[in-house]
Short mmCIF file of C-alpha atoms in Angstrom, two decimals:
data_model
loop_
_atom_site.label_atom_id
_atom_site.label_comp_id
_atom_site.label_asym_id
_atom_site.label_seq_id
_atom_site.Cartn_x
_atom_site.Cartn_y
_atom_site.Cartn_z
CA MET A 1 0.20 -0.12 -0.07
CA SER A 2 2.96 2.30 0.09
CA GLU A 3 2.79 3.62 -3.55
CA ALA A 4 -0.22 5.57 -2.54
CA LEU A 5 1.13 6.93 0.79
CA ALA A 6 2.90 10.45 -0.64
CA GLY A 7 -0.68 11.82 -0.91
CA PHE A 8 -1.25 11.43 2.79
CA ARG A 9 0.06 14.01 5.25
CA PRO A 10 -0.07 12.62 8.65
CA ILE A 11 -0.85 14.13 11.83
CA GLY A 12 2.37 14.40 14.11
CA PRO A 13 2.91 11.25 16.11
CA SER A 14 2.45 11.07 19.83
CA PRO A 15 5.86 11.59 21.64
CA ASP A 16 7.48 8.49 23.33
CA ARG A 17 6.36 7.54 27.02
CA SER A 18 10.07 8.34 28.12
CA ALA A 19 9.56 11.91 26.89
CA ASP A 20 5.64 12.58 27.89
CA ASN A 21 4.95 14.45 31.07
CA THR A 22 2.21 12.30 32.04
CA PRO A 23 3.99 8.68 31.21
CA GLY A 24 1.95 6.63 33.87
CA GLN A 25 3.09 4.54 36.31
CA GLY A 26 3.64 0.57 36.05
CA PRO A 27 3.09 -2.04 35.26
CA TYR A 28 4.23 -3.48 38.40
CA ARG A 29 5.52 -6.86 39.24
CA ARG A 30 2.24 -7.19 41.59
CA MET A 31 -0.29 -4.27 42.39
CA ILE A 32 -3.50 -4.69 44.38
CA LEU A 33 -6.46 -2.09 44.28
CA ARG A 34 -8.26 -2.43 47.42
CA GLY A 35 -11.83 -1.85 48.49
CA LEU A 36 -13.57 -1.74 44.92
CA THR A 37 -17.03 -2.33 43.64
CA VAL A 38 -16.91 -4.43 40.30
CA VAL A 39 -18.89 -3.35 37.24
CA ASP A 40 -17.30 -6.57 35.39
CA GLY A 41 -18.93 -5.80 31.69
CA THR A 42 -20.52 -8.80 31.08
CA GLY A 43 -23.98 -7.51 31.99
CA ALA A 44 -23.78 -9.12 35.83
CA PRO A 45 -25.06 -6.55 38.37
CA PRO A 46 -22.15 -4.82 40.62
CA TYR A 47 -20.57 -6.63 43.31
CA GLY A 48 -17.81 -5.53 46.19
CA PRO A 49 -15.89 -4.80 47.95
CA VAL A 50 -13.15 -6.75 46.18
CA ASP A 51 -9.61 -6.22 45.84
CA LEU A 52 -7.97 -6.51 42.37
CA VAL A 53 -4.67 -8.03 42.03
CA ILE A 54 -2.98 -7.22 38.99
CA GLU A 55 0.52 -8.63 38.01
CA GLY A 56 2.25 -7.37 35.14
CA GLY A 57 -0.26 -6.31 32.84
CA THR A 58 -3.05 -8.99 33.67
CA ILE A 59 -5.59 -9.21 36.24
CA ALA A 60 -4.55 -12.10 38.77
CA ALA A 61 -7.27 -12.43 40.83
CA VAL A 62 -10.65 -10.78 42.19
CA LEU A 63 -10.72 -11.09 45.66
CA ALA A 64 -13.79 -11.00 48.13
CA ALA A 65 -13.82 -11.20 51.54
CA GLY A 66 -16.48 -11.23 54.77
CA ASN A 67 -19.47 -11.62 51.99
CA ALA A 68 -22.16 -13.91 52.48
CA THR A 69 -22.57 -14.69 48.72
CA ARG A 70 -18.80 -15.43 47.42
CA VAL A 71 -18.41 -14.34 43.75
CA ALA A 72 -14.92 -14.11 43.67
CA ASP A 73 -11.68 -15.77 44.84
CA ALA A 74 -11.01 -16.09 48.57
CA PRO A 75 -8.18 -14.03 49.87
CA GLU A 76 -6.52 -16.47 52.07
CA ALA A 77 -3.85 -17.66 49.18
CA TRP A 78 -2.94 -14.11 48.82
CA ALA A 79 -2.87 -13.05 52.81
CA THR A 80 0.88 -12.89 52.70
CA VAL A 81 1.57 -12.15 49.29
CA SER A 82 3.69 -8.84 48.92
CA ALA A 83 3.03 -5.95 46.30
CA ASP A 84 4.84 -3.42 44.78
CA ARG A 85 1.97 -1.14 44.95
CA VAL A 86 -1.15 -1.05 47.04
CA LEU A 87 -4.19 1.64 46.20
CA ASP A 88 -6.95 2.08 48.50
CA LEU A 89 -9.77 2.69 46.34
CA THR A 90 -12.60 2.12 49.08
CA GLY A 91 -16.11 2.91 47.69
CA HIS A 92 -14.84 3.42 44.23
CA TYR A 93 -16.42 1.77 41.05
CA VAL A 94 -14.28 -0.01 38.55
CA LEU A 95 -15.21 -0.91 35.06
CA PRO A 96 -13.32 -2.64 32.13
CA GLY A 97 -11.82 -0.19 29.94
CA LEU A 98 -14.06 1.17 27.40
CA ILE A 99 -13.60 0.29 23.62
CA ASP A 100 -14.54 2.80 21.10
CA ALA A 101 -15.70 0.41 18.11
CA HIS A 102 -15.80 3.24 15.66
CA ALA A 103 -12.97 5.88 16.08
CA HIS A 104 -10.61 7.76 13.83
CA ILE A 105 -7.04 9.32 15.04
CA ALA A 106 -7.25 13.16 14.60
CA THR A 107 -5.79 14.43 11.16
CA PRO A 108 -3.59 17.47 10.81
CA GLU A 109 -6.85 19.65 10.07
CA GLN A 110 -8.20 18.14 13.41
CA ALA A 111 -5.50 18.43 16.34
CA PRO A 112 -1.96 19.40 16.54
CA ARG A 113 -0.64 15.53 17.56
CA ALA A 114 -1.96 12.54 17.89
CA ASP A 115 -1.75 12.31 21.47
CA TYR A 116 -4.52 14.94 21.58
CA CYS A 117 -7.16 12.29 20.91
CA TYR A 118 -5.13 9.45 22.64
CA LYS A 119 -5.03 11.72 25.89
CA LEU A 120 -8.92 12.23 25.43
CA TRP A 121 -9.78 8.87 25.07
CA LEU A 122 -7.56 7.30 28.12
CA GLY A 123 -8.77 10.41 30.16
CA HIS A 124 -12.43 8.99 29.47
CA GLY A 125 -11.36 5.57 30.38
CA VAL A 126 -11.10 4.17 26.79
CA THR A 127 -8.36 1.95 26.71
CA THR A 128 -8.99 0.18 22.93
CA VAL A 129 -9.95 2.13 19.94
CA ARG A 130 -11.03 0.17 16.56
CA GLU A 131 -9.32 3.06 13.98
CA LEU A 132 -11.71 2.40 11.06
CA GLY A 133 -10.10 3.00 7.80
CA ALA A 134 -6.67 5.24 8.41
CA MET A 135 -8.27 7.33 5.68
CA THR A 136 -6.30 10.58 6.05
CA ASN A 137 -3.33 9.68 7.90
CA GLY A 138 -2.55 6.60 6.02
CA PHE A 139 -2.31 2.99 6.73
CA ALA A 140 1.38 2.91 7.51
CA PHE A 141 1.27 5.84 10.17
CA THR A 142 -1.72 4.01 11.72
CA ALA A 143 -0.21 0.63 11.69
CA GLU A 144 3.15 2.03 13.48
CA GLU A 145 1.14 3.95 15.89
CA ALA A 146 -0.69 0.60 16.84
CA ARG A 147 2.60 -1.10 17.12
CA ARG A 148 4.04 1.91 19.46
CA SER A 149 0.94 1.37 21.09
CA GLN A 150 1.21 -2.41 21.49
CA GLU A 151 4.77 -2.09 22.63
CA LEU A 152 3.63 0.66 25.37
CA GLU A 153 6.03 3.33 23.74
CA ILE A 154 3.46 6.05 23.76
CA VAL A 155 0.51 7.15 26.17
CA ALA A 156 -2.52 5.67 24.06
CA PRO A 157 -5.02 3.27 24.25
CA SER A 158 -4.84 -0.11 22.43
CA ILE A 159 -5.34 0.43 18.67
CA VAL A 160 -6.80 -1.80 16.22
CA PRO A 161 -6.19 -0.68 12.63
CA TYR A 162 -8.61 -1.10 9.70
CA VAL A 163 -7.66 -0.09 6.20
CA TYR A 164 -10.33 1.29 3.70
CA PHE A 165 -10.95 -0.95 1.13
CA GLY A 166 -9.21 0.25 -2.21
CA HIS A 167 -6.84 2.92 -0.43
CA GLY A 168 -3.15 2.20 -1.39
CA LEU A 169 -3.61 0.31 -4.46
CA GLY A 170 -4.87 2.45 -6.98
CA ALA A 171 -8.62 2.58 -7.25
CA THR A 172 -11.13 0.25 -5.66
CA PRO A 173 -10.83 -3.24 -7.04
CA THR A 174 -13.63 -3.89 -9.58
CA GLY A 175 -13.27 -7.57 -9.89
CA GLU A 176 -13.20 -10.22 -7.81
CA ARG A 177 -9.31 -11.51 -8.39
CA GLN A 178 -8.34 -7.76 -7.61
CA ALA A 179 -10.51 -7.65 -4.71
CA CYS A 180 -8.74 -10.61 -3.00
CA ALA A 181 -5.10 -9.64 -4.18
CA TRP A 182 -6.09 -6.42 -2.24
CA VAL A 183 -7.36 -7.83 0.79
CA GLN A 184 -4.34 -10.43 1.00
CA ALA A 185 -1.91 -7.61 0.68
CA ALA A 186 -3.60 -5.69 3.44
CA ALA A 187 -3.38 -8.49 5.62
CA GLU A 188 0.15 -8.92 5.06
CA GLN A 189 1.02 -5.33 5.87
CA GLY A 190 -0.82 -5.75 9.12
CA ALA A 191 -4.27 -4.71 8.80
CA ALA A 192 -6.32 -6.11 11.63
CA GLY A 193 -9.47 -5.53 9.45
CA VAL A 194 -10.86 -3.61 6.23
CA LYS A 195 -13.40 -0.60 6.29
CA PHE A 196 -15.89 -0.64 3.33
CA PHE A 197 -18.09 2.08 1.81
CA GLY A 198 -19.34 0.08 -1.19
CA ALA A 199 -17.76 -1.47 -4.19
CA PRO A 200 -19.15 -3.30 -7.01
CA PRO A 201 -21.17 -6.19 -6.12
CA LYS A 202 -19.19 -9.11 -7.29
CA ALA A 203 -15.82 -7.43 -5.84
CA MET A 204 -17.28 -6.66 -2.41
CA GLN A 205 -18.51 -10.01 -1.97
CA ALA A 206 -15.26 -11.71 -3.03
CA ALA A 207 -13.37 -9.11 -0.44
CA LEU A 208 -15.69 -9.99 2.52
CA GLN A 209 -15.36 -13.57 1.82
CA GLU A 210 -11.37 -13.14 1.67
CA ALA A 211 -11.25 -11.05 4.80
CA ALA A 212 -13.19 -13.80 6.62
CA HIS A 213 -11.21 -16.44 5.24
CA LEU A 214 -8.10 -14.87 6.56
CA GLY A 215 -9.44 -13.83 9.95
CA LEU A 216 -9.58 -10.12 9.22
CA GLY A 217 -12.37 -8.24 10.73
CA THR A 218 -14.98 -6.00 8.23
CA ALA A 219 -17.09 -2.97 8.66
CA CYS A 220 -19.11 -1.02 6.40
CA HIS A 221 -20.66 2.44 6.00
CA HIS A 222 -23.09 1.69 3.08
CA ALA A 223 -22.62 4.85 1.50
CA GLN A 224 -25.62 6.27 -0.86
CA GLN A 225 -23.87 5.78 -4.09
CA ASP A 226 -23.51 1.87 -3.62
CA VAL A 227 -26.18 0.95 -1.37
CA ALA A 228 -28.87 0.57 -3.83
CA ARG A 229 -27.03 -2.38 -5.32
CA VAL A 230 -25.84 -3.64 -1.75
CA ASN A 231 -27.57 -2.75 1.24
CA ALA A 232 -26.68 -3.97 5.24
CA LEU A 233 -28.48 -7.44 4.68
CA ALA A 234 -26.92 -8.36 1.36
CA THR A 235 -23.53 -7.56 2.68
CA SER A 236 -24.27 -9.39 6.00
CA ARG A 237 -25.19 -12.37 4.10
CA TRP A 238 -21.54 -12.14 2.46
CA GLY A 239 -20.02 -12.12 5.87
CA LEU A 240 -19.94 -8.62 7.02
CA ARG A 241 -19.10 -8.19 10.61
CA SER A 242 -20.30 -4.96 11.39
CA VAL A 243 -22.94 -2.29 9.88
CA GLU A 244 -21.79 1.35 11.07
CA HIS A 245 -24.10 4.16 11.68
CA TRP A 246 -27.64 3.82 10.09
CA TYR A 247 -26.83 3.36 6.20
CA GLY A 248 -28.03 0.31 4.40
CA LEU A 249 -30.63 -0.79 7.29
CA ALA A 250 -33.63 1.33 6.24
CA GLU A 251 -32.61 0.13 2.65
CA ALA A 252 -33.05 -3.35 3.57
CA MET A 253 -36.61 -2.80 4.86
CA PHE A 254 -38.15 -1.09 1.89
CA THR A 255 -41.26 -3.01 0.85
CA ASP A 256 -42.69 -0.68 -1.98
CA ARG A 257 -39.43 0.78 -3.79
CA THR A 258 -35.93 -0.38 -4.07
CA VAL A 259 -34.27 3.21 -3.80
CA GLN A 260 -34.81 5.80 -1.56
CA HIS A 261 -36.95 8.54 -3.19
CA TYR A 262 -34.59 11.10 -3.60
CA ARG A 263 -35.63 14.66 -3.87
CA PRO A 264 -34.64 16.42 -7.63
CA ASP A 265 -32.21 18.44 -6.11
CA TYR A 266 -30.30 15.74 -4.22
CA ASN A 267 -26.57 15.76 -4.67
CA TYR A 268 -24.75 13.45 -2.67
CA LEU A 269 -21.60 15.74 -2.71
CA ASP A 270 -23.46 18.36 -1.29
CA GLU A 271 -23.25 17.36 2.55
CA ALA A 272 -26.21 20.03 3.09
CA VAL A 273 -28.45 18.09 0.69
CA ARG A 274 -26.93 14.76 1.67
CA PHE A 275 -27.73 14.84 5.62
CA GLY A 276 -30.64 17.18 4.90
CA VAL A 277 -32.78 14.30 3.63
CA GLY A 278 -31.12 11.62 5.02
CA ALA A 279 -33.44 11.22 7.63
CA GLU A 280 -36.33 10.75 5.05
CA VAL A 281 -35.17 7.22 4.39
CA TRP A 282 -36.53 6.30 7.98
CA GLN A 283 -40.08 7.45 6.73
CA GLN A 284 -39.71 5.05 3.77
CA CYS A 285 -39.08 1.96 4.93
CA ALA A 286 -41.44 -1.02 6.62
CA GLU A 287 -42.95 -0.11 10.18
CA PRO A 288 -41.71 -1.58 13.37
CA GLY A 289 -43.19 -4.63 14.21
CA SER A 290 -44.36 -5.39 10.54
CA ALA A 291 -43.20 -8.89 8.66
CA ARG A 292 -40.66 -7.27 6.78
CA TRP A 293 -39.10 -5.24 9.71
CA ASP A 294 -39.00 -8.60 11.88
CA ALA A 295 -37.57 -10.58 8.95
CA VAL A 296 -34.60 -8.49 8.33
CA LEU A 297 -33.78 -8.12 12.24
CA ASP A 298 -33.93 -11.95 12.52
CA GLU A 299 -32.00 -12.47 9.50
CA LEU A 300 -29.20 -10.12 10.74
CA LEU A 301 -29.40 -11.97 13.96
CA SER A 302 -28.73 -15.21 12.32
CA LEU A 303 -25.85 -14.09 10.32
CA GLY A 304 -24.06 -12.93 13.44
CA THR A 305 -24.16 -9.09 12.44
CA THR A 306 -23.10 -6.39 14.99
CA LEU A 307 -24.53 -2.90 14.82
CA VAL A 308 -22.43 -0.07 15.77
CA PRO A 309 -25.02 2.49 15.45
CA THR A 310 -23.02 5.66 16.61
CA PHE A 311 -26.16 7.83 17.54
CA ASN A 312 -23.89 10.14 18.77
CA ILE A 313 -22.13 11.58 15.72
CA TYR A 314 -25.63 12.78 13.89
CA ILE A 315 -27.10 13.91 17.20
CA ALA A 316 -26.22 17.47 16.05
CA THR A 317 -29.26 16.94 13.54
CA ARG A 318 -31.81 16.97 15.98
CA ASP A 319 -30.56 20.21 17.87
CA ALA A 320 -27.46 21.92 16.05
CA ALA A 321 -27.28 24.65 18.33
CA ARG A 322 -27.29 22.72 21.35
CA THR A 323 -24.58 20.37 19.95
CA ARG A 324 -22.46 23.40 18.69
CA ALA A 325 -22.53 24.84 22.16
CA SER A 326 -21.68 21.76 24.42
CA GLU A 327 -19.82 22.76 27.55
CA TRP A 328 -16.75 20.90 27.00
CA HIS A 329 -15.78 22.59 23.64
CA ALA A 330 -14.05 25.71 25.89
CA ASP A 331 -11.53 23.60 27.13
CA TYR A 332 -11.13 20.29 25.27
CA THR A 333 -11.83 21.52 21.46
CA ALA A 334 -8.74 22.28 19.82
CA PRO A 335 -8.27 25.36 17.71
CA GLN A 336 -7.72 23.17 14.39
CA LEU A 337 -11.05 21.12 15.67
CA GLU A 338 -13.04 24.10 16.30
CA SER A 339 -12.22 25.38 12.77
CA PHE A 340 -13.02 22.05 11.18
CA PHE A 341 -16.35 21.90 12.75
CA THR A 342 -16.98 25.41 11.12
CA PRO A 343 -19.91 25.20 8.56
CA SER A 344 -18.01 24.82 5.33
CA PRO A 345 -18.49 22.93 1.77
CA ARG A 346 -15.05 21.65 1.97
CA ALA A 347 -14.93 19.94 5.60
CA HIS A 348 -16.57 16.50 5.77
CA GLY A 349 -19.34 17.13 8.43
CA SER A 350 -19.53 20.86 8.41
CA PHE A 351 -22.92 20.89 6.88
CA PHE A 352 -24.85 23.34 9.23
CA SER A 353 -24.94 26.53 7.67
CA ASP A 354 -28.51 26.85 6.70
CA TRP A 355 -29.91 23.82 9.21
CA GLY A 356 -33.28 24.40 9.74
CA THR A 357 -36.51 23.58 12.15
CA GLU A 358 -37.67 21.19 9.24
CA GLN A 359 -34.55 19.22 9.19
CA GLU A 360 -34.63 18.62 12.81
CA VAL A 361 -38.03 17.73 13.04
CA ALA A 362 -37.53 14.99 10.55
CA TRP A 363 -34.15 13.67 12.11
CA ARG A 364 -35.93 13.55 15.59
CA HIS A 365 -38.52 11.31 14.09
CA ALA A 366 -36.06 9.33 12.35
CA TYR A 367 -33.90 8.65 15.58
CA GLN A 368 -37.24 7.17 17.02
CA LYS A 369 -37.19 4.91 14.31
CA TRP A 370 -33.63 4.11 14.18
CA MET A 371 -33.45 3.70 17.83
CA GLN A 372 -36.33 1.14 17.79
CA LEU A 373 -34.74 -0.94 15.39
CA VAL A 374 -31.40 -1.18 17.53
CA ARG A 375 -33.35 -1.81 20.56
CA ASP A 376 -35.42 -4.70 18.66
CA PHE A 377 -32.39 -6.15 17.38
CA HIS A 378 -30.59 -5.97 21.01
CA GLN A 379 -33.87 -7.30 22.63
CA ARG A 380 -33.79 -10.32 20.20
CA GLY A 381 -29.97 -11.18 21.30
CA GLY A 382 -28.30 -9.18 18.70
CA ARG A 383 -24.75 -7.63 19.54
CA VAL A 384 -24.81 -4.11 19.58
CA ALA A 385 -21.18 -2.21 20.32
CA ALA A 386 -20.42 1.37 21.14
CA GLY A 387 -18.52 3.72 18.72
CA SER A 388 -18.41 7.38 18.53
CA ASP A 389 -16.71 8.55 15.10
CA SER A 390 -15.31 11.91 16.94
CA GLY A 391 -13.64 14.39 15.22
CA PHE A 392 -16.80 15.27 13.26
CA ILE A 393 -20.18 17.08 13.25
CA TYR A 394 -18.88 18.91 16.88
CA LYS A 395 -18.01 15.75 18.67
CA VAL A 396 -14.76 15.71 20.55
CA TYR A 397 -13.01 12.33 21.55
CA GLY A 398 -13.68 10.62 24.72
CA PHE A 399 -16.85 12.97 25.02
CA GLY A 400 -18.06 11.57 22.15
CA LEU A 401 -18.48 7.95 23.43
CA VAL A 402 -19.64 9.03 26.86
CA GLU A 403 -22.74 10.62 24.64
CA GLU A 404 -22.98 7.56 22.76
CA LEU A 405 -23.58 5.52 25.99
CA GLU A 406 -26.26 7.77 27.09
CA LEU A 407 -28.01 7.62 23.60
CA LEU A 408 -27.72 3.75 24.12
CA ARG A 409 -29.71 4.26 27.10
CA GLU A 410 -32.12 6.46 25.46
CA ALA A 411 -32.79 3.56 22.97
CA GLY A 412 -33.73 1.30 25.92
CA LEU A 413 -30.84 -0.56 26.91
CA HIS A 414 -30.34 -1.14 30.66
CA PRO A 415 -27.06 0.74 32.05
CA LEU A 416 -25.46 -2.74 32.50
CA GLU A 417 -26.26 -3.61 29.02
CA VAL A 418 -25.04 -0.04 27.88
CA ILE A 419 -21.70 -0.65 29.89
CA ARG A 420 -21.64 -4.37 28.07
CA ALA A 421 -21.97 -2.72 24.63
CA ALA A 422 -19.18 -0.72 25.16
CA THR A 423 -16.72 -3.35 26.84
CA LEU A 424 -17.31 -6.98 26.43
CA SER A 425 -19.45 -6.78 23.03
CA GLY A 426 -16.99 -4.63 21.65
CA ALA A 427 -14.42 -6.83 22.46
CA GLU A 428 -16.09 -9.88 20.86
CA LEU A 429 -16.56 -7.96 17.73
CA LEU A 430 -12.69 -7.12 17.41
CA GLY A 431 -12.18 -10.64 18.15
CA ILE A 432 -10.13 -9.89 21.49
CA ASP A 433 -12.66 -10.87 24.20
CA ASP A 434 -10.40 -13.82 25.41
CA VAL A 435 -7.89 -10.96 26.12
CA THR A 436 -9.71 -7.66 27.39
CA GLY A 437 -13.46 -6.31 27.75
CA SER A 438 -14.43 -7.82 30.98
CA ILE A 439 -12.77 -7.82 34.56
CA GLU A 440 -12.11 -11.64 34.82
CA PRO A 441 -8.91 -13.26 35.94
CA GLY A 442 -6.36 -13.93 33.46
CA LYS A 443 -7.70 -10.84 31.31
CA ARG A 444 -5.27 -7.66 30.33
CA ALA A 445 -5.58 -5.45 33.06
CA ASP A 446 -7.63 -2.52 31.05
CA LEU A 447 -9.48 -0.56 33.65
CA LEU A 448 -11.21 2.33 34.36
CA ILE A 449 -12.24 3.72 38.01
CA VAL A 450 -14.53 6.20 38.91
CA GLU A 451 -15.42 7.83 42.45
CA GLU A 452 -19.22 7.16 42.13
CA ASN A 453 -21.56 4.61 40.63
CA PRO A 454 -21.93 5.23 36.92
CA LEU A 455 -24.56 3.20 36.68
CA ALA A 456 -26.97 5.67 38.40
CA ASN A 457 -25.67 8.33 36.16
CA LEU A 458 -23.84 8.00 32.90
CA LYS A 459 -22.94 11.78 33.04
CA LEU A 460 -20.45 11.03 35.98
CA LEU A 461 -18.05 9.69 33.03
CA TYR A 462 -17.54 13.10 31.33
CA GLY A 463 -14.35 14.50 31.72
CA HIS A 464 -15.58 17.89 32.42
CA GLY A 465 -17.42 16.93 35.31
CA HIS A 466 -20.95 16.76 35.96
CA LEU A 467 -22.63 19.63 37.73
CA ARG A 468 -24.31 19.54 41.08
CA TYR A 469 -25.26 21.63 44.06
CA SER A 470 -24.01 21.23 47.63
CA PRO A 471 -26.30 20.82 50.56
CA GLU A 472 -26.02 24.87 50.87
CA GLY A 473 -26.80 25.11 47.43
CA LEU A 474 -23.67 26.10 46.16
CA PRO A 475 -23.05 24.56 42.55
CA TYR A 476 -20.07 22.11 41.86
CA ARG A 477 -18.62 19.46 39.34
CA THR A 478 -18.22 16.07 40.36
CA GLY A 479 -17.28 12.96 38.28
CA GLY A 480 -14.93 12.26 35.66
CA VAL A 481 -12.69 9.13 35.44
CA LYS A 482 -10.25 9.03 38.29
CA LEU A 483 -7.70 6.51 37.21
CA THR A 484 -7.42 4.79 33.71
CA VAL A 485 -5.23 1.28 33.84
CA ARG A 486 -3.88 0.42 30.37
CA GLU A 487 -2.31 -2.85 30.47
CA GLY A 488 -1.31 -2.52 34.21
CA ILE A 489 -0.30 0.85 33.64
CA VAL A 490 -2.05 3.60 35.72
CA TYR A 491 -2.88 6.80 34.79
CA ASP A 492 -4.42 9.81 36.34
CA ALA A 493 -7.10 10.49 34.28
CA ALA A 494 -7.95 13.90 35.28
CA ARG A 495 -4.13 14.80 34.60
CA LEU A 496 -4.23 13.28 31.01
CA ARG A 497 -7.53 15.72 30.79
CA ALA A 498 -5.54 18.72 32.03
CA ASP A 499 -2.73 18.10 29.47
CA VAL A 500 -5.28 18.38 26.99
CA ARG A 501 -6.48 21.51 28.30
CA ALA A 502 -3.05 23.06 28.01
CA MET A 503 -2.29 21.75 25.03
CA VAL A 504 -5.68 23.62 23.86
CA GLN A 505 -4.36 26.80 25.34
CA ASP A 506 -1.01 26.69 23.83
CA GLU A 507 -2.67 26.07 20.27
CA ARG A 508 -4.91 28.84 20.72
CA ALA A 509 -2.12 31.15 21.93
CA ARG A 510 0.23 30.07 19.25
CA GLN A 511 -2.58 30.56 16.52
CA LYS A 512 -3.29 34.18 17.83
CA ASP A 513 0.70 34.72 17.25
CA ILE A 514 0.37 33.93 13.97
CA VAL A 515 -2.29 36.23 13.12
CA LEU A 516 -0.77 39.02 15.14
CA ALA A 517 2.57 38.48 13.11
CA GLY A 518 0.57 38.69 10.03
CA GLU A 519 -0.55 41.97 10.94
CA ASP A 520 2.47 43.87 12.04
CA GLY A 521 4.93 41.87 9.80
CA SER A 522 6.92 40.57 12.99
CA THR A 523 7.74 37.30 14.25
CA ARG A 524 6.50 36.93 17.97
CA GLN A 525 8.25 34.09 20.02
#
């Protein structure tokens, strides 16, 4: 794929841990985290207090003492075992590290350096991301960042790199042999999976089947340009692992048409039009509970398809002004990202220049039906994973995934099911559930620790804090992840977020100096 990389301009890489001012502590030969209440990611109810014993980067034991019902290992065997570090976390809650199943490393147009998004992810307890496509930074950069993260050389989540089908070997393959050869090359160069937007049907079917044969993951955003020929049901029949966003699902449930009834002025390259009428497809498909609706969901379930809805990335369509004014933008949105969000015909996802009430009403209705589909699929036993797609449409890394949890809750999932979607279900989708995704002995020590119970209020996971008032009536903020443990390395999550705030301030000052230098012709240091 290297021959196409000259067209990429990767973002500045993350500095080495040794040069970073928040390198984290550990992994230790043995560390004990005491007094925790566990939400283990499987859907089981909380239990505690327990002690977690972590050896190197692995959970060695979950110890519970003095409880009438024992759901963890007995502590007696560990009574005389020494530890290199003991943290008293009495009263805190521990969850598996979150998995963002639809993520993109920031580009030069979105952030100054890659660790901007890495630290926001880790600062929100995200310990694994599925990087879907490496579309702007290029696969070579993404694969190298994934390697550096795996070797614990940088402060970053574990990165599972997918490559965009067709990138790196010229145009998208149009034939079956070309498609298979392309997928084979992707596997040889270290891709964990392939992300599709669409392709000629025979080529796409061949690519999906070759990817399955090679053990690669697959994901698809069924773009409007190809969905008339290949919808989400067709690709799932060919072995697609996950359907991203909402594209292709409504189209699979048409009963009186084969294509969406687009308006005469529709132009796919005009995103204001594209997203403005996007909601209409949900009004043109089968109704919940109808024969077609049930048949599609039942077949998707039988095929083992996973839904990654990314509700949060489109939520501005329901209320653009509210999303534009989200509380965290002031401190956490880099000036590059702020500029990228500004309505423009040239920046993807920046289409809100004339967004109106009619579009927002249509999208509110679309969300009701879309959420009903995800809820019905989930209640049938289908796997739903949490993904954010942050970096677009006013969504900031880390914050976007927490908002996705809130929207999965709105869709009808129980908080325990929401947490499972963001942990074990994501690990199952990525094929790493034997390694991470739940709190069990033998699994990687990927954890997030928070002072209060997030099942009671998911907003406690937001990095800018959750607003309350004291008994005296004074407002204050609480919440935010306290500690993130990535493969046994303990990070102060608040410090990571403070690093991002400082980075944002520095970038704003630097850009202000550039503007001033341009005005008076001098260079300021």
